[in-house]
Tab-separated table of C-alpha atoms and ligand atoms in Angstrom:
chain	number	residue	atom	x	y	z
A	1247	MET	CA	114.248	97.922	67.888
A	1248	THR	CA	112.119	97.883	64.742
A	1249	THR	CA	110.806	101.145	63.320
A	1250	PRO	CA	107.181	100.759	62.258
A	1251	ARG	CA	106.460	101.177	58.563
A	1252	PRO	CA	104.142	104.092	57.617
A	1253	GLU	CA	101.371	101.650	56.629
A	1254	THR	CA	101.515	100.124	60.110
A	1255	VAL	CA	101.571	103.520	61.836
A	1256	ALA	CA	98.407	104.275	59.840
A	1257	LYS	CA	96.713	101.487	61.821
A	1258	LEU	CA	96.725	103.740	64.879
A	1259	THR	CA	93.316	105.368	65.336
A	1260	PRO	CA	93.534	107.602	68.409
A	1261	VAL	CA	89.979	108.383	69.482
A	1262	LEU	CA	89.829	107.595	73.200
A	1263	THR	CA	93.548	108.279	73.580
A	1264	LYS	CA	93.712	111.376	71.416
A	1265	ARG	CA	93.999	113.849	74.312
A	1266	TRP	CA	96.278	111.806	76.547
A	1267	LEU	CA	99.469	113.629	75.580
A	1268	SER	CA	98.005	117.152	75.726
A	1269	PRO	CA	99.350	119.280	78.574
A	1270	ASP	CA	97.043	119.088	81.609
A	1271	ALA	CA	94.726	116.814	79.628
A	1272	TRP	CA	92.801	116.006	82.802
A	1273	ARG	CA	91.664	119.579	83.394
A	1274	ILE	CA	88.290	120.756	82.176
A	1275	GLY	CA	89.800	123.736	80.302
A	1276	THR	CA	91.932	121.477	78.110
A	1277	TYR	CA	89.045	119.091	77.630
A	1278	GLU	CA	86.692	121.848	76.502
A	1279	GLN	CA	89.287	123.197	74.059
A	1280	LEU	CA	89.523	119.738	72.471
A	1281	ASP	CA	85.810	119.099	71.700
A	1282	GLY	CA	85.010	118.411	75.356
A	1283	TYR	CA	81.333	118.522	76.355
A	1284	ALA	CA	80.292	119.357	72.757
A	1285	ALA	CA	78.752	115.879	72.506
A	1286	LEU	CA	76.767	116.492	75.690
A	1287	ARG	CA	75.302	119.711	74.325
A	1288	LYS	CA	74.283	117.828	71.176
A	1289	ALA	CA	72.926	114.842	73.117
A	1290	LEU	CA	70.751	116.905	75.433
A	1291	LYS	CA	68.898	118.237	72.373
A	1292	ALA	CA	68.122	114.703	71.196
A	1293	HIS	CA	65.418	112.347	72.443
A	1294	PRO	CA	66.882	109.677	74.777
A	1295	ASP	CA	65.503	106.893	72.548
A	1296	ASP	CA	67.366	108.359	69.568
A	1297	LEU	CA	70.602	108.173	71.542
A	1298	ILE	CA	69.981	104.513	72.348
A	1299	GLN	CA	69.310	103.909	68.653
A	1300	LEU	CA	72.534	105.737	67.718
A	1301	ILE	CA	74.569	103.487	70.003
A	1302	LYS	CA	72.787	100.448	68.555
A	1303	ASP	CA	73.554	101.647	65.018
A	1304	SER	CA	77.220	102.227	65.850
A	1305	GLY	CA	77.606	98.562	66.749
A	1306	LEU	CA	79.511	99.530	69.941
A	1307	ARG	CA	80.251	96.437	72.018
A	1308	GLY	CA	81.245	96.441	75.677
A	1309	ARG	CA	84.937	96.986	76.365
A	1310	GLY	CA	84.827	95.131	79.724
A	1311	GLY	CA	85.573	91.710	78.280
A	1312	ALA	CA	82.383	90.057	77.072
A	1313	GLY	CA	81.689	92.347	74.100
A	1314	PHE	CA	77.943	92.613	74.719
A	1315	PRO	CA	76.227	95.131	72.366
A	1316	THR	CA	75.913	98.351	74.359
A	1317	GLY	CA	72.833	99.808	72.668
A	1318	LEU	CA	70.972	96.548	73.207
A	1319	LYS	CA	71.871	96.621	76.909
A	1320	TRP	CA	70.599	100.194	77.249
A	1321	GLY	CA	67.413	99.204	75.430
A	1322	PHE	CA	66.671	96.537	78.080
A	1323	ILE	CA	66.016	99.222	80.706
A	1324	PRO	CA	62.237	99.334	81.127
A	1325	GLN	CA	60.894	102.838	80.574
A	1326	GLY	CA	57.958	104.410	82.365
A	1327	ASP	CA	58.230	101.883	85.200
A	1328	GLY	CA	58.264	104.549	87.911
A	1329	LYS	CA	61.462	103.155	89.432
A	1330	PRO	CA	64.782	104.974	89.710
A	1331	HIS	CA	67.282	103.935	87.027
A	1332	TYR	CA	71.011	103.751	87.590
A	1333	LEU	CA	74.153	103.809	85.494
A	1334	VAL	CA	77.102	102.085	87.128
A	1335	VAL	CA	80.532	102.350	85.531
A	1336	ASN	CA	82.783	99.385	86.117
A	1337	ALA	CA	86.209	100.900	86.766
A	1338	ASP	CA	87.513	98.003	88.813
A	1339	GLU	CA	90.086	96.852	86.222
A	1340	GLY	CA	91.623	93.971	88.129
A	1341	GLU	CA	92.394	91.444	85.403
A	1342	PRO	CA	96.138	90.702	85.297
A	1343	GLY	CA	97.675	92.470	82.312
A	1344	THR	CA	94.752	94.810	81.786
A	1345	CYS	CA	95.665	98.479	81.860
A	1346	LYS	CA	93.427	100.577	79.623
A	1347	ASP	CA	90.824	102.033	82.006
A	1348	LEU	CA	93.144	103.395	84.675
A	1349	PRO	CA	95.276	105.371	82.172
A	1350	LEU	CA	92.102	106.669	80.560
A	1351	MET	CA	90.761	107.939	83.888
A	1352	THR	CA	94.158	109.356	84.826
A	1353	HIS	CA	94.811	111.194	81.569
A	1354	ASP	CA	91.326	112.054	80.341
A	1355	PRO	CA	88.789	111.710	83.172
A	1356	HIS	CA	86.344	114.143	81.605
A	1357	ALA	CA	85.894	111.772	78.649
A	1358	LEU	CA	84.387	109.309	81.104
A	1359	VAL	CA	82.377	111.948	82.967
A	1360	GLU	CA	80.868	113.254	79.724
A	1361	GLY	CA	80.058	109.696	78.621
A	1362	VAL	CA	78.371	109.035	81.968
A	1363	ILE	CA	76.110	112.070	81.602
A	1364	ILE	CA	75.050	111.167	78.052
A	1365	ALA	CA	74.492	107.487	78.869
A	1366	SER	CA	72.519	108.355	82.015
A	1367	TYR	CA	70.359	110.768	80.050
A	1368	ALA	CA	69.709	108.057	77.437
A	1369	ILE	CA	68.567	105.442	79.978
A	1370	ARG	CA	66.738	108.068	82.096
A	1371	ALA	CA	68.947	107.718	85.171
A	1372	ASN	CA	69.274	110.593	87.615
A	1373	ARG	CA	72.009	108.958	89.641
A	1374	ALA	CA	75.210	107.344	88.410
A	1375	TYR	CA	78.171	105.694	90.092
A	1376	ILE	CA	81.735	105.054	89.052
A	1377	TYR	CA	83.091	102.070	90.990
A	1378	ILE	CA	86.872	102.360	90.937
A	1379	ARG	CA	89.274	99.922	92.506
A	1380	GLY	CA	90.655	100.978	95.866
A	1381	GLU	CA	94.336	100.793	94.971
A	1382	ALA	CA	93.905	103.214	92.062
A	1383	VAL	CA	94.341	106.243	94.310
A	1384	HIS	CA	95.846	108.526	91.691
A	1385	ALA	CA	93.186	107.792	89.078
A	1386	ALA	CA	90.428	108.204	91.680
A	1387	ARG	CA	91.852	111.592	92.692
A	1388	ARG	CA	91.877	112.778	89.080
A	1389	LEU	CA	88.362	111.449	88.581
A	1390	ARG	CA	86.971	113.111	91.707
A	1391	ASN	CA	88.591	116.355	90.670
A	1392	ALA	CA	87.016	116.077	87.207
A	1393	VAL	CA	83.592	115.371	88.712
A	1394	GLN	CA	83.896	118.461	90.901
A	1395	GLU	CA	84.934	120.555	87.884
A	1396	ALA	CA	81.926	119.235	85.967
A	1397	TYR	CA	79.605	120.188	88.842
A	1398	ASP	CA	81.166	123.655	89.008
A	1399	GLU	CA	80.608	124.211	85.276
A	1400	GLY	CA	76.992	123.039	85.354
A	1401	TYR	CA	77.549	119.737	83.514
A	1402	LEU	CA	76.389	117.801	86.579
A	1403	GLY	CA	73.747	118.467	89.226
A	1404	ARG	CA	70.367	120.114	88.767
A	1405	ASN	CA	69.093	121.321	85.393
A	1406	ILE	CA	72.236	120.471	83.401
A	1407	LEU	CA	72.952	123.181	80.799
A	1408	ARG	CA	69.373	124.407	81.383
A	1409	SER	CA	67.995	121.256	79.793
A	1410	GLY	CA	65.806	120.309	82.729
A	1411	TYR	CA	67.814	117.112	83.194
A	1412	ASP	CA	69.318	116.327	86.648
A	1413	LEU	CA	72.172	113.934	87.382
A	1414	GLU	CA	74.183	113.204	90.507
A	1415	LEU	CA	77.469	111.326	89.977
A	1416	VAL	CA	79.265	109.511	92.789
A	1417	VAL	CA	82.816	108.107	92.574
A	1418	HIS	CA	83.036	105.077	94.865
A	1419	SER	CA	86.336	103.392	95.722
A	1420	GLY	CA	86.154	99.644	96.278
A	1421	ALA	CA	88.450	97.774	98.635
A	1422	GLY	CA	90.397	96.030	95.861
A	1423	ALA	CA	89.017	92.599	95.009
A	1424	TYR	CA	89.057	91.145	91.514
A	1425	ILE	CA	85.624	89.596	92.006
A	1426	CYS	CA	84.137	93.074	92.497
A	1427	GLY	CA	84.729	93.640	88.770
A	1428	GLU	CA	82.060	90.997	88.088
A	1429	GLU	CA	79.036	93.195	87.591
A	1430	THR	CA	76.672	91.659	90.156
A	1431	ALA	CA	79.398	91.359	92.817
A	1432	LEU	CA	80.159	94.994	92.083
A	1433	LEU	CA	76.535	95.924	92.738
A	1434	ASP	CA	76.537	94.033	96.050
A	1435	SER	CA	79.764	95.756	97.049
A	1436	LEU	CA	78.351	99.141	96.071
A	1437	GLU	CA	75.324	98.460	98.261
A	1438	GLY	CA	77.661	97.824	101.193
A	1439	PHE	CA	77.598	94.035	101.181
A	1440	ARG	CA	80.474	91.620	100.735
A	1441	GLY	CA	81.280	91.478	97.011
A	1442	GLN	CA	79.971	88.161	95.732
A	1443	PRO	CA	78.131	87.437	92.476
A	1444	ARG	CA	74.344	87.322	92.437
A	1445	LEU	CA	72.231	84.604	90.899
A	1446	ARG	CA	70.873	85.608	87.475
A	1447	PRO	CA	68.089	85.964	86.411
A	1448	PRO	CA	66.909	88.481	87.405
A	1449	PHE	CA	69.423	90.565	85.484
A	1450	PRO	CA	70.650	94.038	86.452
A	1451	ALA	CA	68.574	95.550	83.623
A	1452	THR	CA	65.489	95.015	85.780
A	1453	HIS	CA	66.884	94.206	89.257
A	1454	GLY	CA	70.288	95.860	89.581
A	1455	LEU	CA	71.408	98.426	92.119
A	1456	TYR	CA	68.881	98.601	94.988
A	1457	ALA	CA	66.738	96.170	92.957
A	1458	SER	CA	66.166	98.833	90.315
A	1459	PRO	CA	66.886	98.878	86.565
A	1460	THR	CA	70.626	99.343	86.137
A	1461	VAL	CA	73.114	99.488	83.303
A	1462	VAL	CA	76.641	98.366	84.175
A	1463	ASN	CA	79.227	99.383	81.588
A	1464	ASN	CA	82.984	99.417	81.381
A	1465	VAL	CA	84.985	102.672	81.419
A	1466	GLY	CA	86.052	102.274	77.780
A	1467	THR	CA	82.480	101.604	76.695
A	1468	ILE	CA	81.153	104.774	78.298
A	1469	ALA	CA	84.106	106.886	77.145
A	1470	SER	CA	83.289	105.784	73.576
A	1471	VAL	CA	79.866	107.419	73.744
A	1472	PRO	CA	80.832	111.123	73.284
A	1473	PRO	CA	82.894	110.454	70.122
A	1474	ILE	CA	80.022	108.415	68.670
A	1475	VAL	CA	77.549	111.217	69.408
A	1476	LEU	CA	79.859	113.734	67.719
A	1477	GLY	CA	81.118	111.601	64.827
A	1478	GLY	CA	78.032	109.479	64.127
A	1479	ALA	CA	77.483	105.762	63.791
A	1480	ASP	CA	78.886	105.503	60.259
A	1481	TRP	CA	82.152	107.186	61.234
A	1482	TRP	CA	82.501	104.772	64.171
A	1483	LYS	CA	81.787	101.815	61.925
A	1484	SER	CA	84.378	103.034	59.414
A	1485	MET	CA	86.914	101.733	61.944
A	1486	GLY	CA	87.158	98.084	62.902
A	1487	THR	CA	85.472	95.103	61.314
A	1488	GLU	CA	81.896	94.282	60.424
A	1489	LYS	CA	80.886	92.840	63.799
A	1490	SER	CA	83.559	94.514	65.927
A	1491	SER	CA	83.264	98.187	65.142
A	1492	GLY	CA	85.398	101.096	66.229
A	1493	PRO	CA	88.816	101.579	67.748
A	1494	MET	CA	90.104	99.621	70.730
A	1495	ILE	CA	92.872	100.308	73.220
A	1496	TYR	CA	95.317	97.386	73.088
A	1497	SER	CA	97.547	97.231	76.169
A	1498	LEU	CA	100.901	95.646	75.405
A	1499	SER	CA	103.141	94.400	78.172
A	1500	GLY	CA	105.955	91.906	78.591
A	1501	ARG	CA	109.042	91.238	76.490
A	1502	ILE	CA	108.633	94.097	74.055
A	1503	VAL	CA	110.633	97.261	73.516
A	1504	ASN	CA	107.875	99.830	74.138
A	1505	PRO	CA	105.078	98.544	76.378
A	1506	GLY	CA	101.981	100.703	76.602
A	1507	GLN	CA	98.567	101.439	75.147
A	1508	TYR	CA	98.087	101.392	71.376
A	1509	GLU	CA	94.669	102.411	70.094
A	1510	CYS	CA	93.949	100.807	66.740
A	1511	SER	CA	90.937	99.811	64.685
A	1512	MET	CA	89.629	96.465	65.832
A	1513	GLY	CA	91.050	93.676	63.744
A	1514	VAL	CA	94.682	94.791	63.959
A	1515	THR	CA	97.048	91.820	64.345
A	1516	LEU	CA	99.677	91.118	66.969
A	1517	ARG	CA	102.298	91.277	64.222
A	1518	GLU	CA	101.261	94.889	63.551
A	1519	LEU	CA	101.028	95.764	67.248
A	1520	LEU	CA	104.500	94.363	67.835
A	1521	GLU	CA	105.811	96.521	65.010
A	1522	LEU	CA	104.218	99.587	66.615
A	1523	ALA	CA	105.731	98.628	69.963
A	1524	GLY	CA	109.270	98.430	68.580
A	1525	GLY	CA	109.333	94.650	68.357
A	1526	MET	CA	110.485	92.036	70.843
A	1527	GLN	CA	113.272	92.941	73.256
A	1528	PRO	CA	116.742	92.054	71.916
A	1529	GLY	CA	117.483	88.371	72.357
A	1530	HIS	CA	113.820	87.393	72.816
A	1531	ASN	CA	111.554	85.537	70.399
A	1532	LEU	CA	107.778	85.434	70.793
A	1533	ARG	CA	106.595	82.171	72.323
A	1534	PHE	CA	103.164	82.707	73.873
A	1535	TRP	CA	100.769	85.561	74.614
A	1536	THR	CA	97.371	86.410	75.987
A	1537	PRO	CA	95.063	88.266	73.602
A	1538	GLY	CA	92.906	89.744	76.363
A	1539	GLY	CA	94.236	89.249	79.864
A	1540	SER	CA	94.938	86.237	82.012
A	1541	SER	CA	91.404	84.837	81.692
A	1542	THR	CA	91.780	84.301	77.952
A	1543	PRO	CA	93.344	81.137	76.525
A	1544	LEU	CA	96.985	81.550	75.532
A	1545	LEU	CA	97.911	81.885	71.903
A	1546	ALA	CA	101.282	81.027	70.358
A	1547	ALA	CA	103.667	82.447	67.742
A	1548	GLU	CA	101.596	80.813	64.994
A	1549	HIS	CA	98.750	83.240	65.828
A	1550	LEU	CA	100.635	86.440	64.934
A	1551	ASP	CA	98.238	87.233	62.073
A	1552	VAL	CA	94.954	86.566	63.851
A	1553	PRO	CA	92.682	89.645	63.549
A	1554	LEU	CA	92.256	90.952	67.079
A	1555	ASP	CA	88.509	91.451	67.027
A	1556	PHE	CA	85.792	89.485	68.826
A	1557	GLU	CA	85.260	87.005	65.993
A	1558	GLY	CA	88.875	86.620	64.879
A	1559	VAL	CA	90.182	85.740	68.320
A	1560	ALA	CA	87.261	83.383	68.977
A	1561	ALA	CA	87.983	81.568	65.711
A	1562	ALA	CA	91.566	81.075	66.916
A	1563	GLY	CA	90.251	79.403	70.082
A	1564	SER	CA	90.604	82.282	72.521
A	1565	ILE	CA	88.732	85.400	73.658
A	1566	LEU	CA	89.366	89.075	72.884
A	1567	GLY	CA	88.635	89.911	76.539
A	1568	THR	CA	90.124	93.208	77.631
A	1569	THR	CA	92.697	93.360	74.777
A	1570	ALA	CA	95.494	93.072	77.318
A	1571	THR	CA	98.191	91.420	75.240
A	1572	GLN	CA	100.878	90.073	77.531
A	1573	ILE	CA	103.866	88.993	75.484
A	1574	PHE	CA	106.144	86.157	76.604
A	1575	SER	CA	109.324	84.957	74.934
A	1576	ASP	CA	111.352	81.790	74.529
A	1577	GLN	CA	112.996	82.704	77.836
A	1578	ASP	CA	109.691	82.448	79.721
A	1579	CYS	CA	108.117	79.276	81.001
A	1580	PRO	CA	104.425	78.725	80.194
A	1581	VAL	CA	104.082	76.298	83.122
A	1582	TYR	CA	105.403	78.824	85.617
A	1583	ALA	CA	103.374	81.693	84.097
A	1584	THR	CA	100.216	79.584	84.370
A	1585	TYR	CA	101.053	78.733	87.979
A	1586	ARG	CA	101.413	82.433	88.851
A	1587	TRP	CA	98.052	83.209	87.263
A	1588	LEU	CA	96.455	80.334	89.145
A	1589	GLU	CA	97.842	81.680	92.408
A	1590	PHE	CA	95.993	84.866	91.561
A	1591	TYR	CA	92.675	83.106	90.834
A	1592	HIS	CA	93.003	80.960	93.934
A	1593	HIS	CA	93.611	84.079	96.015
A	1594	GLU	CA	90.764	86.035	94.399
A	1595	SER	CA	88.154	83.257	94.357
A	1596	CYS	CA	85.313	84.571	96.489
A	1597	GLY	CA	84.556	81.077	97.795
A	1598	LYS	CA	80.864	81.099	96.955
A	1599	CYS	CA	80.889	78.009	94.741
A	1600	THR	CA	82.714	74.715	95.164
A	1601	PRO	CA	84.234	74.148	91.699
A	1602	CYS	CA	86.174	77.428	91.737
A	1603	ARG	CA	86.991	77.520	95.446
A	1604	GLU	CA	88.233	73.932	95.698
A	1605	GLY	CA	89.380	73.465	92.106
A	1606	ASN	CA	91.782	76.393	92.124
A	1607	TYR	CA	93.080	75.365	95.530
A	1608	TRP	CA	93.949	71.923	94.192
A	1609	MET	CA	95.346	73.081	90.892
A	1610	VAL	CA	97.774	75.438	92.638
A	1611	ARG	CA	99.032	72.469	94.617
A	1612	VAL	CA	99.450	70.298	91.550
A	1613	TYR	CA	101.423	73.061	89.832
A	1614	ARG	CA	103.686	73.463	92.846
A	1615	ARG	CA	104.365	69.731	92.716
A	1616	ILE	CA	105.215	69.826	89.018
A	1617	LEU	CA	107.397	72.928	89.359
A	1618	ALA	CA	109.223	71.407	92.324
A	1619	GLY	CA	110.168	68.431	90.159
A	1620	GLN	CA	107.808	65.995	91.872
A	1621	GLY	CA	105.001	65.921	89.350
A	1622	THR	CA	103.644	62.789	87.712
A	1623	HIS	CA	102.096	62.129	84.318
A	1624	GLU	CA	98.820	61.583	86.107
A	1625	ASP	CA	98.961	65.197	87.337
A	1626	LEU	CA	98.325	66.400	83.800
A	1627	ASP	CA	95.114	64.379	83.634
A	1628	THR	CA	94.153	65.701	87.063
A	1629	LEU	CA	94.602	69.266	85.829
A	1630	LEU	CA	92.443	68.710	82.750
A	1631	ASP	CA	89.821	66.877	84.785
A	1632	THR	CA	89.717	69.677	87.357
A	1633	CYS	CA	89.348	72.302	84.624
A	1634	ASP	CA	86.525	70.259	83.142
A	1635	ASN	CA	84.769	70.439	86.503
A	1636	ILE	CA	85.284	74.197	86.851
A	1637	LEU	CA	84.567	75.438	83.317
A	1638	GLY	CA	80.845	75.943	82.824
A	1639	ARG	CA	80.106	74.665	86.336
A	1640	SER	CA	81.190	77.729	88.294
A	1641	PHE	CA	78.838	80.395	89.527
A	1642	CYS	CA	80.587	83.208	87.685
A	1643	GLY	CA	83.224	83.910	85.055
A	1644	LEU	CA	86.140	83.964	87.500
A	1645	GLY	CA	86.149	80.176	87.693
A	1646	ASP	CA	85.923	79.787	83.920
A	1647	GLY	CA	88.715	82.307	83.401
A	1648	ALA	CA	91.024	80.477	85.776
A	1649	THR	CA	90.996	77.400	83.550
A	1650	SER	CA	91.979	79.263	80.362
A	1651	SER	CA	95.748	79.284	80.748
A	1652	VAL	CA	95.793	75.749	82.160
A	1653	THR	CA	94.029	74.091	79.232
A	1654	SER	CA	95.671	76.252	76.570
A	1655	SER	CA	99.197	75.829	77.946
A	1656	LEU	CA	98.649	72.075	78.051
A	1657	LYS	CA	97.393	72.237	74.465
A	1658	TYR	CA	100.368	74.155	73.050
A	1659	PHE	CA	103.164	73.479	75.536
A	1660	LYS	CA	102.625	70.005	76.953
A	1661	GLN	CA	106.292	69.226	76.368
A	1662	ASP	CA	107.257	71.924	78.898
A	1663	TYR	CA	105.198	70.097	81.526
A	1664	LEU	CA	106.747	66.758	80.578
A	1665	ASP	CA	110.216	68.279	80.834
A	1666	TYR	CA	109.588	69.079	84.510
A	1667	ILE	CA	107.977	65.737	85.180
A	1668	GLU	CA	110.696	63.713	83.410
A	1669	GLY	CA	113.547	65.724	84.924
A	1670	ARG	CA	114.839	67.570	81.840
A	1671	THR	CA	114.011	71.004	83.298
A	1672	ALA	CA	115.443	71.963	86.667
A	1673	PRO	CA	112.796	72.545	89.353
A	1674	LYS	CA	111.689	76.171	89.667
A	1675	LEU	CA	110.179	75.861	93.114
A	1676	SER	CA	111.774	74.476	96.248
A	1677	GLU	CA	110.259	71.572	98.148
A	1678	LYS	CA	109.290	74.009	100.912
A	1679	THR	CA	106.404	75.196	98.730
A	1680	LEU	CA	104.992	71.665	98.900
A	1681	VAL	CA	103.887	71.820	102.510
A	1682	GLY	CA	100.296	70.674	102.389
A	1683	ALA	CA	100.527	70.071	98.653
A	1684	HIS	CA	99.767	66.362	98.578
B	327	LIG	C1	85.804	87.965	87.690
B	327	LIG	C2	85.367	89.047	86.766
B	327	LIG	C3	85.980	90.293	86.822
B	327	LIG	C4	85.574	91.316	85.976
B	327	LIG	N1	86.211	92.519	86.049
B	327	LIG	C5	85.795	93.533	85.253
B	327	LIG	C6	86.404	94.824	85.367
B	327	LIG	O1	87.334	95.045	86.157
B	327	LIG	N2	85.928	95.797	84.545
B	327	LIG	C7	84.901	95.589	83.668
B	327	LIG	O2	84.471	96.504	82.985
B	327	LIG	N3	84.321	94.375	83.551
B	327	LIG	C8	84.736	93.359	84.330
B	327	LIG	N4	84.102	92.151	84.235
B	327	LIG	C9	82.953	92.022	83.298
B	327	LIG	C10	81.684	92.576	83.947
B	327	LIG	O3	81.037	91.535	84.662
B	327	LIG	C11	80.693	93.115	82.911
B	327	LIG	O4	80.539	92.180	81.892
B	327	LIG	C12	81.132	94.444	82.302
B	327	LIG	O5	81.417	95.409	83.286
B	327	LIG	C13	80.032	94.947	81.395
B	327	LIG	O6	80.425	96.146	80.777
B	327	LIG	P1	80.516	96.268	79.183
B	327	LIG	O7	79.252	95.710	78.621
B	327	LIG	O8	80.657	97.732	78.964
B	327	LIG	O9	81.719	95.491	78.759
B	327	LIG	C14	84.516	91.095	85.057
B	327	LIG	C15	83.900	89.844	84.992
B	327	LIG	C16	84.326	88.826	85.830
B	327	LIG	C17	83.655	87.503	85.733
B	328	LIG	S1	83.345	81.143	90.334
B	328	LIG	FE1	84.760	81.655	92.008
B	328	LIG	S2	84.582	83.853	92.216
B	328	LIG	FE2	82.783	83.166	91.049
B	328	LIG	S3	81.192	82.769	92.575
B	328	LIG	FE3	82.282	80.845	92.315
B	328	LIG	S4	83.849	80.915	93.941
B	328	LIG	FE4	83.126	83.000	93.678
């Protein structure tokens, strides 16, 4: 295990995670002792438009994967339209490898609740929802408890802190489908329909929940709002890089000594994160990794010094995504890892559009053939051709994301595929998995 050098430890910037290790961090008493609800008191004295401007000035970008500027999104909500406005928090967190929102809601649920109240006030919403995935029972329990505590203390409900502002907050548990993390599928699911993406335009900003103006934001995005209100836009921008401001929770998993969440200024590198996480496990050398979950193209050992911000990762040919860095070693097989991810996408495809529904079905079968030692050279062309027909031709981002590990593993690790096809690597799957594969 490597001990991080002081200059690397200094890269840690605990803002969203700063209360996680406090005793009973999830209780309102602890939260209030540690700055909790001070930002709300300040925000309720400000004009909602000034809050939107503050978030714009901070440069905060969505933490749900796409990095859309949050203040801009809030500014799209038409004002004075006479319609109800809604804030919907996306707490579905279903991307393989991603594990920043559930720990946040488990350890510090009031940070999210306070963010919800401020954001709702800014966009003039009197009703907000937190859509949490069904399996996350423990986090949902903590969250519901926090919401009740906030009601009891007058932070939610009618006339919040005697400001004249009313907000009702509902925690809604989904049934556990990855597609319900896609914001329009989430809205359909919340309305009681089967979770499938909606055609856009119109966008949720004008026609969201119940066809009304709606902001959908990730848990980490909303939990960033109270610290920005308290610390100011310049303080927030003092962390991170020019276009990717602030701290970010990087979730490290895989072949490392200390997996977990490491909150650092955006732009930290994997080399630094690995140092913080105690290095690779003994006997393992880094071979490939995802910078932001399974939907982001794989990177290799040569990318250790890529700045992990939106621009840096894009320049390296991948996507920052949800900053879920899954670390694989020279003892892991990129072909098999890609197959397992594809099984996931095939299973989670909602079936609405042909490229994703059929393409993932076929790619899983091609992978089984290769991994069972019966692949052909032509299969590699078939995979690339199928990806070409899914990427950019699917109805939503799930289809695009499914292709990421296929194309990137073929780019960096084609030899691993050839080793299966040409018989140098022993088959990993038995022929039984090939039933219906041809
Ligand atoms: C298949 C799929 C799954 C998604 N899952 C999530 C999720 O679990 N949580 C999330 O915040 N965003 C998820 N997103 C992104 C959302 O559609 C949306 O961009 C995000 O919630 C916007 O919030 P932000 O601007 O705060 O990042 C997903 C997108 C796709 C295509
Ligand atoms: S890309 Fe996949 S998940 Fe998205 S709409 Fe099409 S079938 Fe459904």
